[in-house]
Amino acid sequence: MTTMTQAPVREFKMPDVGEGLTEAEILKWYVQPGDTVTDGQVVCEVETAKAAVELPIPYDGVVRALHFPEGTTVDVGTSIIAVDVSGGTAPEPEAPAAAPAAEAALAGAVSTAAAAPTASAGQPAEAAGSGRQPVLVGYGVSTSATRRRPRKPAPDGFARQAVAGSPAELNGHTQAAPVPAAAPAPTAGPVAGARRPLAKPPVRKLAKDLGVDLATVTATGPDGIVTREDVHAAVAAAKAPQEPAVVPAPVAPPAPAAASAPVAAPAPASYDTARETRIPVKGVRRATAAAMVGSAFTAPHVTEFVTVDVTRTMKLVEELKQDKEFTGLRVNPLLLIAKALLVAIRRNPDVNASWDEAAQEIVVKHYVNLGIAAATPRGLIVPNIKDAHAKTLPQLAESLGELVSTARDGKTSPAAMQAGTITITNVGVFGVDTGTPILNPGESAILAVGAIKLQPWVHKGKVKPRQVTTLALSFDHRLIDGELGSRFLADVAAILEQPKRLISWA
């Protein structure tokens, strides 16, 4: 047994965004053991049930260990990376100097990712004079007591071993310092210190789905950006005979986990990898599925339809595009549909409400957080424009533009998807006439907008070609009866037919 001087170590924990999320999946590590990191540097990308977020490290130092591999789902508050801060600025003045520690480690030992650290008596609150605790938005991690399902075992090189008597800081708290497994060889990943490949979120997702390491792809885009074509070219060059999407086998239960996770059933023996692909349900897709099932079987849905001549609205869209007040802003039919919805809510305020099951009350909202359903590479999300009712038309156009671009880039924050009151889903962009949308949980109504098409229409006693669309309104029949729902939908249609009502009814 030999002794060694233990350098100050800080453990970076999976952050808590404060939106009720209890876990996140590690999508990508941008650092490896031995890399030098600085305060604010992004070290990994994680995906919650709401969005994908890049995590910055809040101090300087050298990476000592990565506790989980990519693709692992980790509970909030669990340490994911250890950083030696002895060579950095060491923000804690009382950082321990040195402590004896056992050097030997059992070769090939495997620790399970389910062994999440528990709070000790010496770690009662974040209020102790510790440093900062990183979170996705701001600082301040709250330890979750939620019991989660067992995690799959982490491979060699990610074993966590606590060394007795070796103090370290767990995002500002004193804990036993974990030491990485003996001289682990880093698995396939970016070269230590290498620059992160430049690529847009959809391209990163494509590469992940196809099993392509972006660091090995030759970039042909401007400024060295990796494009979708570059990823496909890398796949073609590799000439992989098997289906790339099923190369990772997260559903195949490893033998050691059979006893600890009996609920994990093995894949069917008849699974044909050449003709079928199994995609794990997680992240945004899992959250969406749970929300839709909960909404469909909780709120009694009613859907009403109306077909409306929107020719005048389309003419107004073209006129607004030439207005100097909208210079640099995107003006489209959705902008005027959203404004029509807001005016209709002002005329029918009881539509903008929610059902409180616990209190057996109807909560009427005196504000409108307007949700816009958006299809993204990670699945359906519904970010909302806060206090949309108080915005002018140019301000609403600006907010809509920011919401759409942020969603497409995969950068929508969890806070942007909270506290919505009513939603618009524009299925018309896919050429669909209409649909029967399911309510976003916690809301009372959702408006589906169909494709705007040139159709024969009776106008002033003559059949003429007119711009026509179909609107569908689904609402919660517990708090919106047929009369209120019908009046509200009729008002939206009337405004789109005669957009001057945006002024006279405002």
Short mmCIF file of C-alpha atoms in Angstrom, two decimals:
data_model
loop_
_atom_site.label_atom_id
_atom_site.label_comp_id
_atom_site.label_asym_id
_atom_site.label_seq_id
_atom_site.Cartn_x
_atom_site.Cartn_y
_atom_site.Cartn_z
CA MET A 1 0.00 0.00 0.00
CA THR A 2 1.39 3.37 -1.01
CA THR A 3 0.14 6.83 -0.22
CA MET A 4 -0.28 9.71 -2.59
CA THR A 5 -1.09 13.40 -2.31
CA GLN A 6 -4.72 13.92 -3.27
CA ALA A 7 -5.31 17.14 -5.19
CA PRO A 8 -8.51 19.15 -4.57
CA VAL A 9 -11.32 17.64 -6.64
CA ARG A 10 -14.72 19.07 -7.44
CA GLU A 11 -17.64 16.94 -8.56
CA PHE A 12 -19.97 18.45 -11.14
CA LYS A 13 -23.54 17.19 -10.65
CA MET A 14 -26.33 16.75 -13.17
CA PRO A 15 -28.13 20.10 -12.96
CA ASP A 16 -31.74 20.72 -12.03
CA VAL A 17 -33.60 23.21 -14.25
CA GLY A 18 -36.26 23.80 -11.64
CA GLU A 19 -39.08 22.68 -13.92
CA GLY A 20 -39.91 19.35 -12.27
CA LEU A 21 -37.43 17.33 -14.34
CA THR A 22 -35.65 14.59 -12.44
CA GLU A 23 -33.24 13.11 -14.99
CA ALA A 24 -31.38 13.76 -18.23
CA GLU A 25 -29.55 11.69 -20.83
CA ILE A 26 -25.92 12.43 -21.64
CA LEU A 27 -25.87 12.87 -25.42
CA LYS A 28 -22.25 13.89 -25.99
CA TRP A 29 -19.06 14.46 -24.02
CA TYR A 30 -16.89 17.29 -25.35
CA VAL A 31 -14.00 16.55 -22.96
CA GLN A 32 -12.01 13.49 -21.90
CA PRO A 33 -9.92 12.69 -18.79
CA GLY A 34 -6.78 14.82 -18.86
CA ASP A 35 -8.37 17.75 -20.70
CA THR A 36 -8.02 21.24 -19.23
CA VAL A 37 -11.32 23.08 -18.73
CA THR A 38 -12.10 26.70 -17.90
CA ASP A 39 -15.00 28.37 -16.13
CA GLY A 40 -17.96 28.51 -18.52
CA GLN A 41 -16.60 25.92 -20.98
CA VAL A 42 -19.21 23.49 -22.34
CA VAL A 43 -18.29 19.96 -21.27
CA CYS A 44 -21.28 17.93 -22.45
CA GLU A 45 -24.70 18.02 -24.07
CA VAL A 46 -27.66 16.47 -22.26
CA GLU A 47 -31.28 15.89 -23.23
CA THR A 48 -34.11 16.24 -20.77
CA ALA A 49 -37.75 15.47 -21.41
CA LYS A 50 -38.06 19.05 -22.67
CA ALA A 51 -34.98 19.96 -24.68
CA ALA A 52 -31.31 19.37 -25.43
CA VAL A 53 -28.98 21.64 -23.45
CA GLU A 54 -25.22 22.18 -23.35
CA LEU A 55 -23.75 22.19 -19.84
CA PRO A 56 -20.92 24.60 -18.93
CA ILE A 57 -18.49 23.78 -16.11
CA PRO A 58 -18.43 26.52 -13.40
CA TYR A 59 -14.71 26.35 -12.52
CA ASP A 60 -11.19 25.85 -13.92
CA GLY A 61 -9.25 22.63 -13.70
CA VAL A 62 -8.30 19.32 -15.29
CA VAL A 63 -10.80 16.55 -15.98
CA ARG A 64 -10.02 13.54 -13.80
CA ALA A 65 -12.94 11.23 -14.65
CA LEU A 66 -16.19 10.97 -16.57
CA HIS A 67 -18.58 8.96 -14.43
CA PHE A 68 -21.05 7.99 -17.17
CA PRO A 69 -20.72 7.18 -20.87
CA GLU A 70 -22.76 8.80 -23.62
CA GLY A 71 -26.31 7.51 -23.84
CA THR A 72 -26.70 7.05 -20.08
CA THR A 73 -29.72 8.55 -18.30
CA VAL A 74 -28.65 10.14 -15.02
CA ASP A 75 -30.70 11.44 -12.09
CA VAL A 76 -30.56 15.13 -11.25
CA GLY A 77 -28.02 15.73 -8.46
CA THR A 78 -25.78 12.80 -9.47
CA SER A 79 -22.09 13.56 -10.06
CA ILE A 80 -21.18 13.16 -13.73
CA ILE A 81 -17.63 14.50 -13.97
CA ALA A 82 -14.70 15.00 -11.58
CA VAL A 83 -12.40 18.00 -12.05
CA ASP A 84 -9.03 18.60 -10.38
CA VAL A 85 -9.01 22.30 -9.52
CA SER A 86 -5.52 22.42 -7.98
CA GLY A 87 -4.08 23.93 -11.13
CA GLY A 88 -6.97 26.38 -11.55
CA THR A 89 -8.11 29.38 -9.61
CA ALA A 90 -9.52 27.21 -6.78
CA PRO A 91 -12.47 29.40 -5.73
CA GLU A 92 -12.79 27.76 -2.29
CA PRO A 93 -10.23 29.16 0.21
CA GLU A 94 -10.73 26.24 2.58
CA ALA A 95 -9.94 23.66 -0.09
CA PRO A 96 -8.19 20.67 1.53
CA ALA A 97 -4.48 20.35 0.99
CA ALA A 98 -3.67 16.66 0.89
CA ALA A 99 -4.98 13.44 2.33
CA PRO A 100 -3.80 9.84 2.34
CA ALA A 101 -5.75 7.59 0.02
CA ALA A 102 -5.68 4.00 -1.06
CA GLU A 103 -4.04 3.82 -4.49
CA ALA A 104 -4.85 0.29 -5.51
CA ALA A 105 -8.13 -0.37 -7.35
CA LEU A 106 -9.64 -3.67 -8.36
CA ALA A 107 -8.82 -4.12 -12.07
CA GLY A 108 -11.86 -4.38 -14.34
CA ALA A 109 -14.33 -3.42 -11.60
CA VAL A 110 -17.69 -2.29 -12.92
CA SER A 111 -19.99 0.04 -11.01
CA THR A 112 -23.68 0.39 -11.81
CA ALA A 113 -25.04 3.74 -12.87
CA ALA A 114 -27.99 3.13 -10.54
CA ALA A 115 -25.72 3.76 -7.54
CA ALA A 116 -26.61 7.44 -7.36
CA PRO A 117 -24.97 9.34 -4.48
CA THR A 118 -27.17 10.02 -1.50
CA ALA A 119 -27.10 13.12 0.64
CA SER A 120 -25.18 12.69 3.88
CA ALA A 121 -25.68 14.32 7.24
CA GLY A 122 -22.74 16.57 6.52
CA GLN A 123 -24.47 17.88 3.41
CA PRO A 124 -27.76 19.28 4.73
CA ALA A 125 -28.33 22.25 2.46
CA GLU A 126 -26.94 24.22 -0.44
CA ALA A 127 -27.01 27.28 1.80
CA ALA A 128 -23.73 26.25 3.47
CA GLY A 129 -20.86 28.52 2.48
CA SER A 130 -20.11 26.51 -0.60
CA GLY A 131 -19.49 27.74 -4.08
CA ARG A 132 -21.93 27.71 -6.94
CA GLN A 133 -23.98 24.73 -8.00
CA PRO A 134 -24.46 24.53 -11.78
CA VAL A 135 -27.91 24.21 -13.23
CA LEU A 136 -29.20 24.38 -16.79
CA VAL A 137 -30.65 27.83 -16.07
CA GLY A 138 -28.94 29.78 -13.27
CA TYR A 139 -27.54 28.09 -10.15
CA GLY A 140 -28.95 26.13 -7.25
CA VAL A 141 -29.43 22.35 -7.36
CA SER A 142 -32.18 20.78 -5.29
CA THR A 143 -31.59 17.12 -4.48
CA SER A 144 -34.46 15.03 -5.83
CA ALA A 145 -35.92 12.34 -3.62
CA THR A 146 -37.76 10.76 -6.53
CA ARG A 147 -37.13 7.04 -6.82
CA ARG A 148 -36.11 6.11 -10.33
CA ARG A 149 -35.78 2.82 -12.16
CA PRO A 150 -32.36 1.07 -12.03
CA ARG A 151 -29.87 2.32 -14.58
CA LYS A 152 -27.95 0.12 -16.96
CA PRO A 153 -24.37 -0.70 -15.86
CA ALA A 154 -21.68 1.68 -17.00
CA PRO A 155 -18.77 0.14 -18.95
CA ASP A 156 -15.19 -0.11 -17.68
CA GLY A 157 -13.51 3.24 -17.33
CA PHE A 158 -16.56 4.89 -15.79
CA ALA A 159 -16.42 3.10 -12.40
CA ARG A 160 -16.75 5.42 -9.43
CA GLN A 161 -14.68 4.53 -6.37
CA ALA A 162 -14.73 6.66 -3.21
CA VAL A 163 -11.36 6.93 -1.46
CA ALA A 164 -11.63 7.05 2.33
CA GLY A 165 -10.37 10.20 3.98
CA SER A 166 -9.94 12.04 0.70
CA PRO A 167 -12.01 15.24 0.79
CA ALA A 168 -13.51 16.73 -2.36
CA GLU A 169 -16.13 19.30 -3.15
CA LEU A 170 -19.47 18.22 -4.61
CA ASN A 171 -20.41 21.46 -6.39
CA GLY A 172 -19.35 23.26 -3.26
CA HIS A 173 -20.02 20.55 -0.60
CA THR A 174 -17.42 18.39 1.13
CA GLN A 175 -17.70 14.72 0.19
CA ALA A 176 -15.49 11.70 -0.29
CA ALA A 177 -13.51 12.28 -3.48
CA PRO A 178 -14.15 9.69 -6.19
CA VAL A 179 -11.12 8.39 -8.04
CA PRO A 180 -11.42 7.01 -11.57
CA ALA A 181 -10.79 3.33 -12.23
CA ALA A 182 -7.09 2.47 -12.46
CA ALA A 183 -5.63 4.02 -15.63
CA PRO A 184 -8.71 3.71 -17.82
CA ALA A 185 -8.17 3.97 -21.53
CA PRO A 186 -10.71 6.44 -22.91
CA THR A 187 -13.26 4.89 -25.18
CA ALA A 188 -13.93 6.09 -28.69
CA GLY A 189 -14.58 9.81 -28.61
CA PRO A 190 -13.01 13.16 -29.35
CA VAL A 191 -9.26 13.42 -28.99
CA ALA A 192 -8.21 15.15 -25.77
CA GLY A 193 -8.12 18.88 -26.30
CA ALA A 194 -9.57 18.64 -29.81
CA ARG A 195 -12.01 21.29 -30.99
CA ARG A 196 -15.66 20.31 -30.98
CA PRO A 197 -16.87 19.61 -34.55
CA LEU A 198 -19.19 22.32 -35.83
CA ALA A 199 -22.65 21.06 -36.80
CA LYS A 200 -26.27 22.07 -36.39
CA PRO A 201 -28.48 20.12 -33.92
CA PRO A 202 -30.35 18.17 -36.67
CA VAL A 203 -27.02 17.09 -38.15
CA ARG A 204 -25.75 16.02 -34.71
CA LYS A 205 -28.90 13.95 -34.21
CA LEU A 206 -28.50 12.36 -37.65
CA ALA A 207 -24.89 11.45 -36.87
CA LYS A 208 -25.92 10.00 -33.50
CA ASP A 209 -28.71 7.94 -35.08
CA LEU A 210 -26.33 6.59 -37.74
CA GLY A 211 -23.55 5.88 -35.27
CA VAL A 212 -21.15 8.39 -36.86
CA ASP A 213 -18.55 10.23 -34.77
CA LEU A 214 -18.57 13.84 -36.04
CA ALA A 215 -14.91 14.17 -35.13
CA THR A 216 -14.10 11.69 -37.93
CA VAL A 217 -16.23 13.39 -40.58
CA THR A 218 -14.67 15.66 -43.20
CA ALA A 219 -16.58 18.95 -43.13
CA THR A 220 -17.44 20.60 -46.45
CA GLY A 221 -19.80 23.32 -45.22
CA PRO A 222 -18.89 26.99 -44.79
CA ASP A 223 -16.50 27.74 -41.92
CA GLY A 224 -15.87 24.03 -41.42
CA ILE A 225 -19.46 23.10 -40.56
CA VAL A 226 -20.42 19.43 -40.94
CA THR A 227 -23.48 19.02 -43.19
CA ARG A 228 -26.02 16.21 -43.58
CA GLU A 229 -24.31 15.26 -46.85
CA ASP A 230 -20.99 14.92 -45.01
CA VAL A 231 -22.55 12.49 -42.53
CA HIS A 232 -24.15 10.40 -45.28
CA ALA A 233 -20.82 10.38 -47.16
CA ALA A 234 -19.07 9.07 -44.04
CA VAL A 235 -21.64 6.28 -43.73
CA ALA A 236 -21.24 5.35 -47.39
CA ALA A 237 -17.44 5.31 -47.05
CA ALA A 238 -17.65 2.98 -44.07
CA LYS A 239 -19.87 0.59 -46.06
CA ALA A 240 -21.35 -0.87 -42.87
CA PRO A 241 -23.37 -4.02 -43.76
CA GLN A 242 -25.70 -3.81 -40.75
CA GLU A 243 -28.42 -1.26 -39.95
CA PRO A 244 -26.57 1.67 -38.33
CA ALA A 245 -29.53 2.65 -36.20
CA VAL A 246 -29.35 -0.60 -34.25
CA VAL A 247 -25.58 -0.77 -33.70
CA PRO A 248 -25.95 0.50 -30.11
CA ALA A 249 -27.93 -2.08 -28.19
CA PRO A 250 -29.32 -0.30 -25.16
CA VAL A 251 -32.27 -2.68 -24.98
CA ALA A 252 -30.12 -5.80 -24.74
CA PRO A 253 -29.90 -6.40 -20.95
CA PRO A 254 -26.37 -7.18 -19.76
CA ALA A 255 -26.04 -10.27 -17.60
CA PRO A 256 -25.04 -8.44 -14.36
CA ALA A 257 -28.18 -6.29 -14.51
CA ALA A 258 -30.60 -9.22 -14.70
CA ALA A 259 -30.92 -9.51 -10.93
CA SER A 260 -31.06 -5.81 -10.13
CA ALA A 261 -33.48 -4.91 -12.94
CA PRO A 262 -35.88 -7.83 -13.43
CA VAL A 263 -38.37 -5.58 -15.22
CA ALA A 264 -36.02 -5.11 -18.19
CA ALA A 265 -37.30 -7.74 -20.61
CA PRO A 266 -34.96 -8.94 -23.37
CA ALA A 267 -35.72 -8.12 -26.98
CA PRO A 268 -37.92 -10.71 -28.75
CA ALA A 269 -35.92 -13.55 -30.25
CA SER A 270 -37.72 -13.07 -33.57
CA TYR A 271 -36.51 -9.48 -33.96
CA ASP A 272 -35.30 -9.07 -37.55
CA THR A 273 -32.63 -6.34 -37.59
CA ALA A 274 -32.60 -6.31 -41.39
CA ARG A 275 -36.30 -5.46 -41.68
CA GLU A 276 -37.10 -3.69 -38.41
CA THR A 277 -35.56 -0.94 -36.31
CA ARG A 278 -36.29 -0.48 -32.62
CA ILE A 279 -36.01 3.06 -31.30
CA PRO A 280 -35.88 3.59 -27.52
CA VAL A 281 -38.67 5.88 -26.29
CA LYS A 282 -36.99 8.61 -24.28
CA GLY A 283 -36.46 12.34 -23.98
CA VAL A 284 -38.97 14.56 -25.77
CA ARG A 285 -40.77 11.61 -27.37
CA ARG A 286 -41.41 9.93 -24.02
CA ALA A 287 -42.59 13.18 -22.43
CA THR A 288 -44.90 13.88 -25.38
CA ALA A 289 -46.38 10.39 -25.28
CA ALA A 290 -47.08 10.61 -21.55
CA ALA A 291 -48.63 14.08 -21.90
CA MET A 292 -50.88 13.09 -24.80
CA VAL A 293 -52.13 9.91 -23.09
CA GLY A 294 -52.75 11.82 -19.88
CA SER A 295 -54.64 14.57 -21.70
CA ALA A 296 -56.72 12.26 -23.89
CA PHE A 297 -57.90 10.18 -20.94
CA THR A 298 -58.34 13.06 -18.46
CA ALA A 299 -60.03 15.90 -20.33
CA PRO A 300 -63.25 15.10 -22.25
CA HIS A 301 -62.40 16.40 -25.71
CA VAL A 302 -64.89 18.02 -28.08
CA THR A 303 -63.82 19.19 -31.56
CA GLU A 304 -65.71 21.63 -33.77
CA PHE A 305 -64.92 22.68 -37.33
CA VAL A 306 -65.53 25.71 -39.52
CA THR A 307 -64.49 26.44 -43.11
CA VAL A 308 -63.75 30.09 -43.80
CA ASP A 309 -62.84 32.39 -46.68
CA VAL A 310 -59.51 34.00 -45.72
CA THR A 311 -58.90 35.86 -48.98
CA ARG A 312 -58.92 39.26 -47.27
CA THR A 313 -56.55 38.02 -44.59
CA MET A 314 -54.11 36.80 -47.24
CA LYS A 315 -54.24 40.23 -48.92
CA LEU A 316 -53.53 41.89 -45.58
CA VAL A 317 -50.52 39.60 -45.10
CA GLU A 318 -49.07 40.83 -48.40
CA GLU A 319 -49.71 44.46 -47.45
CA LEU A 320 -48.04 44.08 -44.05
CA LYS A 321 -44.94 42.64 -45.69
CA GLN A 322 -44.47 46.04 -47.36
CA ASP A 323 -45.08 48.00 -44.15
CA LYS A 324 -41.93 49.57 -42.70
CA GLU A 325 -43.10 48.61 -39.18
CA PHE A 326 -42.51 44.96 -40.13
CA THR A 327 -39.11 45.42 -41.75
CA GLY A 328 -36.94 42.43 -40.87
CA LEU A 329 -39.90 40.53 -39.39
CA ARG A 330 -41.54 37.45 -40.79
CA VAL A 331 -45.16 38.13 -41.72
CA ASN A 332 -47.31 35.09 -42.56
CA PRO A 333 -50.90 33.90 -42.11
CA LEU A 334 -50.04 32.37 -38.72
CA LEU A 335 -49.33 35.86 -37.37
CA LEU A 336 -52.85 37.08 -38.16
CA ILE A 337 -54.41 33.80 -37.02
CA ALA A 338 -52.64 34.20 -33.67
CA LYS A 339 -53.87 37.79 -33.38
CA ALA A 340 -57.41 36.71 -34.28
CA LEU A 341 -57.25 34.08 -31.54
CA LEU A 342 -56.15 36.68 -28.99
CA VAL A 343 -58.98 39.03 -29.93
CA ALA A 344 -61.48 36.16 -29.72
CA ILE A 345 -60.20 35.34 -26.22
CA ARG A 346 -60.80 38.95 -25.19
CA ARG A 347 -64.41 38.55 -26.33
CA ASN A 348 -64.75 35.12 -24.69
CA PRO A 349 -62.41 35.20 -21.65
CA ASP A 350 -63.78 32.01 -20.07
CA VAL A 351 -62.10 30.00 -22.83
CA ASN A 352 -58.69 30.88 -21.43
CA ALA A 353 -58.92 28.71 -18.32
CA SER A 354 -57.76 25.48 -16.71
CA TRP A 355 -59.31 22.78 -14.54
CA ASP A 356 -58.00 22.34 -10.98
CA GLU A 357 -58.95 18.79 -10.08
CA ALA A 358 -57.60 18.93 -6.51
CA ALA A 359 -59.47 22.09 -5.59
CA GLN A 360 -62.43 21.36 -7.88
CA GLU A 361 -62.16 24.84 -9.35
CA ILE A 362 -62.01 26.42 -12.78
CA VAL A 363 -59.04 28.80 -12.98
CA VAL A 364 -59.67 31.64 -15.44
CA LYS A 365 -56.39 33.16 -16.66
CA HIS A 366 -56.23 36.91 -17.14
CA TYR A 367 -53.15 36.55 -19.31
CA VAL A 368 -52.48 34.55 -22.47
CA ASN A 369 -49.33 32.46 -22.88
CA LEU A 370 -49.87 31.44 -26.50
CA GLY A 371 -48.44 28.02 -27.36
CA ILE A 372 -47.29 27.21 -30.88
CA ALA A 373 -46.89 23.50 -31.65
CA ALA A 374 -43.55 22.92 -33.39
CA ALA A 375 -42.19 19.79 -35.05
CA THR A 376 -38.46 19.49 -34.32
CA PRO A 377 -35.84 16.81 -35.01
CA ARG A 378 -36.28 15.68 -31.39
CA GLY A 379 -40.06 15.48 -31.58
CA LEU A 380 -43.11 17.68 -30.98
CA ILE A 381 -42.72 20.55 -28.56
CA VAL A 382 -45.08 23.40 -27.62
CA PRO A 383 -43.17 26.53 -26.58
CA ASN A 384 -45.32 29.54 -25.77
CA ILE A 385 -45.19 33.30 -26.11
CA LYS A 386 -45.51 34.75 -22.63
CA ASP A 387 -48.14 37.50 -22.20
CA ALA A 388 -49.03 37.39 -25.89
CA HIS A 389 -52.23 39.31 -25.16
CA ALA A 390 -50.22 42.45 -24.32
CA LYS A 391 -48.13 42.49 -27.52
CA THR A 392 -48.65 44.68 -30.55
CA LEU A 393 -48.75 43.01 -33.97
CA PRO A 394 -45.05 43.77 -34.73
CA GLN A 395 -44.05 42.50 -31.26
CA LEU A 396 -46.09 39.34 -31.81
CA ALA A 397 -44.37 38.85 -35.18
CA GLU A 398 -40.97 39.20 -33.53
CA SER A 399 -41.87 36.71 -30.77
CA LEU A 400 -43.21 34.19 -33.28
CA GLY A 401 -40.01 34.43 -35.33
CA GLU A 402 -37.80 33.91 -32.30
CA LEU A 403 -39.92 30.98 -31.07
CA VAL A 404 -39.81 29.16 -34.42
CA SER A 405 -36.08 29.67 -35.05
CA THR A 406 -35.16 28.62 -31.51
CA ALA A 407 -37.29 25.47 -31.79
CA ARG A 408 -35.75 24.52 -35.14
CA ASP A 409 -32.25 24.93 -33.71
CA GLY A 410 -33.17 22.65 -30.79
CA LYS A 411 -32.43 25.41 -28.27
CA THR A 412 -35.88 25.86 -26.75
CA SER A 413 -35.54 26.15 -22.96
CA PRO A 414 -37.79 24.17 -20.60
CA ALA A 415 -39.12 27.45 -19.18
CA ALA A 416 -40.40 28.42 -22.64
CA MET A 417 -42.63 25.33 -22.63
CA GLN A 418 -44.18 25.91 -19.22
CA ALA A 419 -47.39 27.70 -18.18
CA GLY A 420 -49.08 27.79 -21.58
CA THR A 421 -52.79 28.69 -21.60
CA ILE A 422 -53.94 27.93 -25.18
CA THR A 423 -52.26 26.50 -28.28
CA ILE A 424 -52.26 26.81 -32.08
CA THR A 425 -51.12 23.87 -34.23
CA ASN A 426 -50.60 24.67 -37.91
CA VAL A 427 -51.11 21.34 -39.69
CA GLY A 428 -51.72 23.22 -42.94
CA VAL A 429 -47.98 23.47 -43.57
CA PHE A 430 -48.09 19.74 -44.35
CA GLY A 431 -50.91 20.16 -46.88
CA VAL A 432 -53.50 18.77 -44.44
CA ASP A 433 -57.02 20.22 -44.44
CA THR A 434 -57.54 19.90 -40.68
CA GLY A 435 -57.39 17.49 -37.74
CA THR A 436 -58.70 16.76 -34.26
CA PRO A 437 -55.86 18.00 -32.04
CA ILE A 438 -55.32 16.77 -28.48
CA LEU A 439 -55.15 19.38 -25.76
CA ASN A 440 -51.80 20.36 -24.34
CA PRO A 441 -51.99 19.26 -20.66
CA GLY A 442 -53.23 22.02 -18.36
CA GLU A 443 -54.90 23.97 -21.18
CA SER A 444 -58.54 24.22 -22.15
CA ALA A 445 -58.39 24.63 -25.94
CA ILE A 446 -56.24 24.09 -29.02
CA LEU A 447 -56.85 25.48 -32.52
CA ALA A 448 -55.78 23.48 -35.57
CA VAL A 449 -55.27 25.46 -38.79
CA GLY A 450 -55.59 23.63 -42.09
CA ALA A 451 -53.98 24.31 -45.45
CA ILE A 452 -55.08 27.52 -47.22
CA LYS A 453 -56.17 26.54 -50.73
CA LEU A 454 -57.74 28.22 -53.72
CA GLN A 455 -61.29 26.82 -53.93
CA PRO A 456 -64.59 27.70 -55.59
CA TRP A 457 -66.59 29.81 -53.16
CA VAL A 458 -69.84 31.75 -53.33
CA HIS A 459 -68.83 35.39 -52.94
CA LYS A 460 -71.37 38.19 -53.40
CA GLY A 461 -73.77 35.82 -55.10
CA LYS A 462 -71.26 34.45 -57.60
CA VAL A 463 -68.97 31.43 -57.56
CA LYS A 464 -65.39 32.69 -57.53
CA PRO A 465 -61.98 31.25 -56.68
CA ARG A 466 -61.20 32.23 -53.09
CA GLN A 467 -58.53 31.42 -50.49
CA VAL A 468 -60.22 28.99 -48.09
CA THR A 469 -59.11 27.11 -44.98
CA THR A 470 -60.67 24.90 -42.31
CA LEU A 471 -60.25 25.56 -38.59
CA ALA A 472 -60.73 22.89 -35.90
CA LEU A 473 -61.09 23.74 -32.23
CA SER A 474 -60.68 21.03 -29.58
CA PHE A 475 -61.69 22.04 -26.06
CA ASP A 476 -62.12 20.59 -22.58
CA HIS A 477 -65.87 20.02 -22.17
CA ARG A 478 -65.57 20.17 -18.37
CA LEU A 479 -65.08 23.94 -18.48
CA ILE A 480 -66.13 24.95 -22.01
CA ASP A 481 -69.64 24.04 -23.07
CA GLY A 482 -70.85 23.86 -26.66
CA GLU A 483 -72.16 27.40 -26.76
CA LEU A 484 -68.96 29.01 -25.52
CA GLY A 485 -66.75 26.86 -27.75
CA SER A 486 -68.91 27.60 -30.80
CA ARG A 487 -68.96 31.36 -30.18
CA PHE A 488 -65.22 31.43 -29.71
CA LEU A 489 -64.50 29.50 -32.93
CA ALA A 490 -67.04 31.60 -34.86
CA ASP A 491 -65.28 34.78 -33.67
CA VAL A 492 -61.89 33.54 -34.88
CA ALA A 493 -63.41 32.67 -38.26
CA ALA A 494 -65.20 36.02 -38.52
CA ILE A 495 -61.97 37.93 -37.89
CA LEU A 496 -60.08 35.95 -40.54
CA GLU A 497 -62.90 36.53 -43.02
CA GLN A 498 -63.00 40.26 -42.24
CA PRO A 499 -59.60 41.19 -40.72
CA LYS A 500 -60.78 44.77 -40.10
CA ARG A 501 -62.43 43.23 -37.03
CA LEU A 502 -58.94 43.10 -35.52
CA ILE A 503 -59.49 46.83 -35.01
CA SER A 504 -63.20 47.07 -34.38
CA TRP A 505 -63.26 44.17 -31.89
CA ALA A 506 -59.93 44.91 -30.20
#
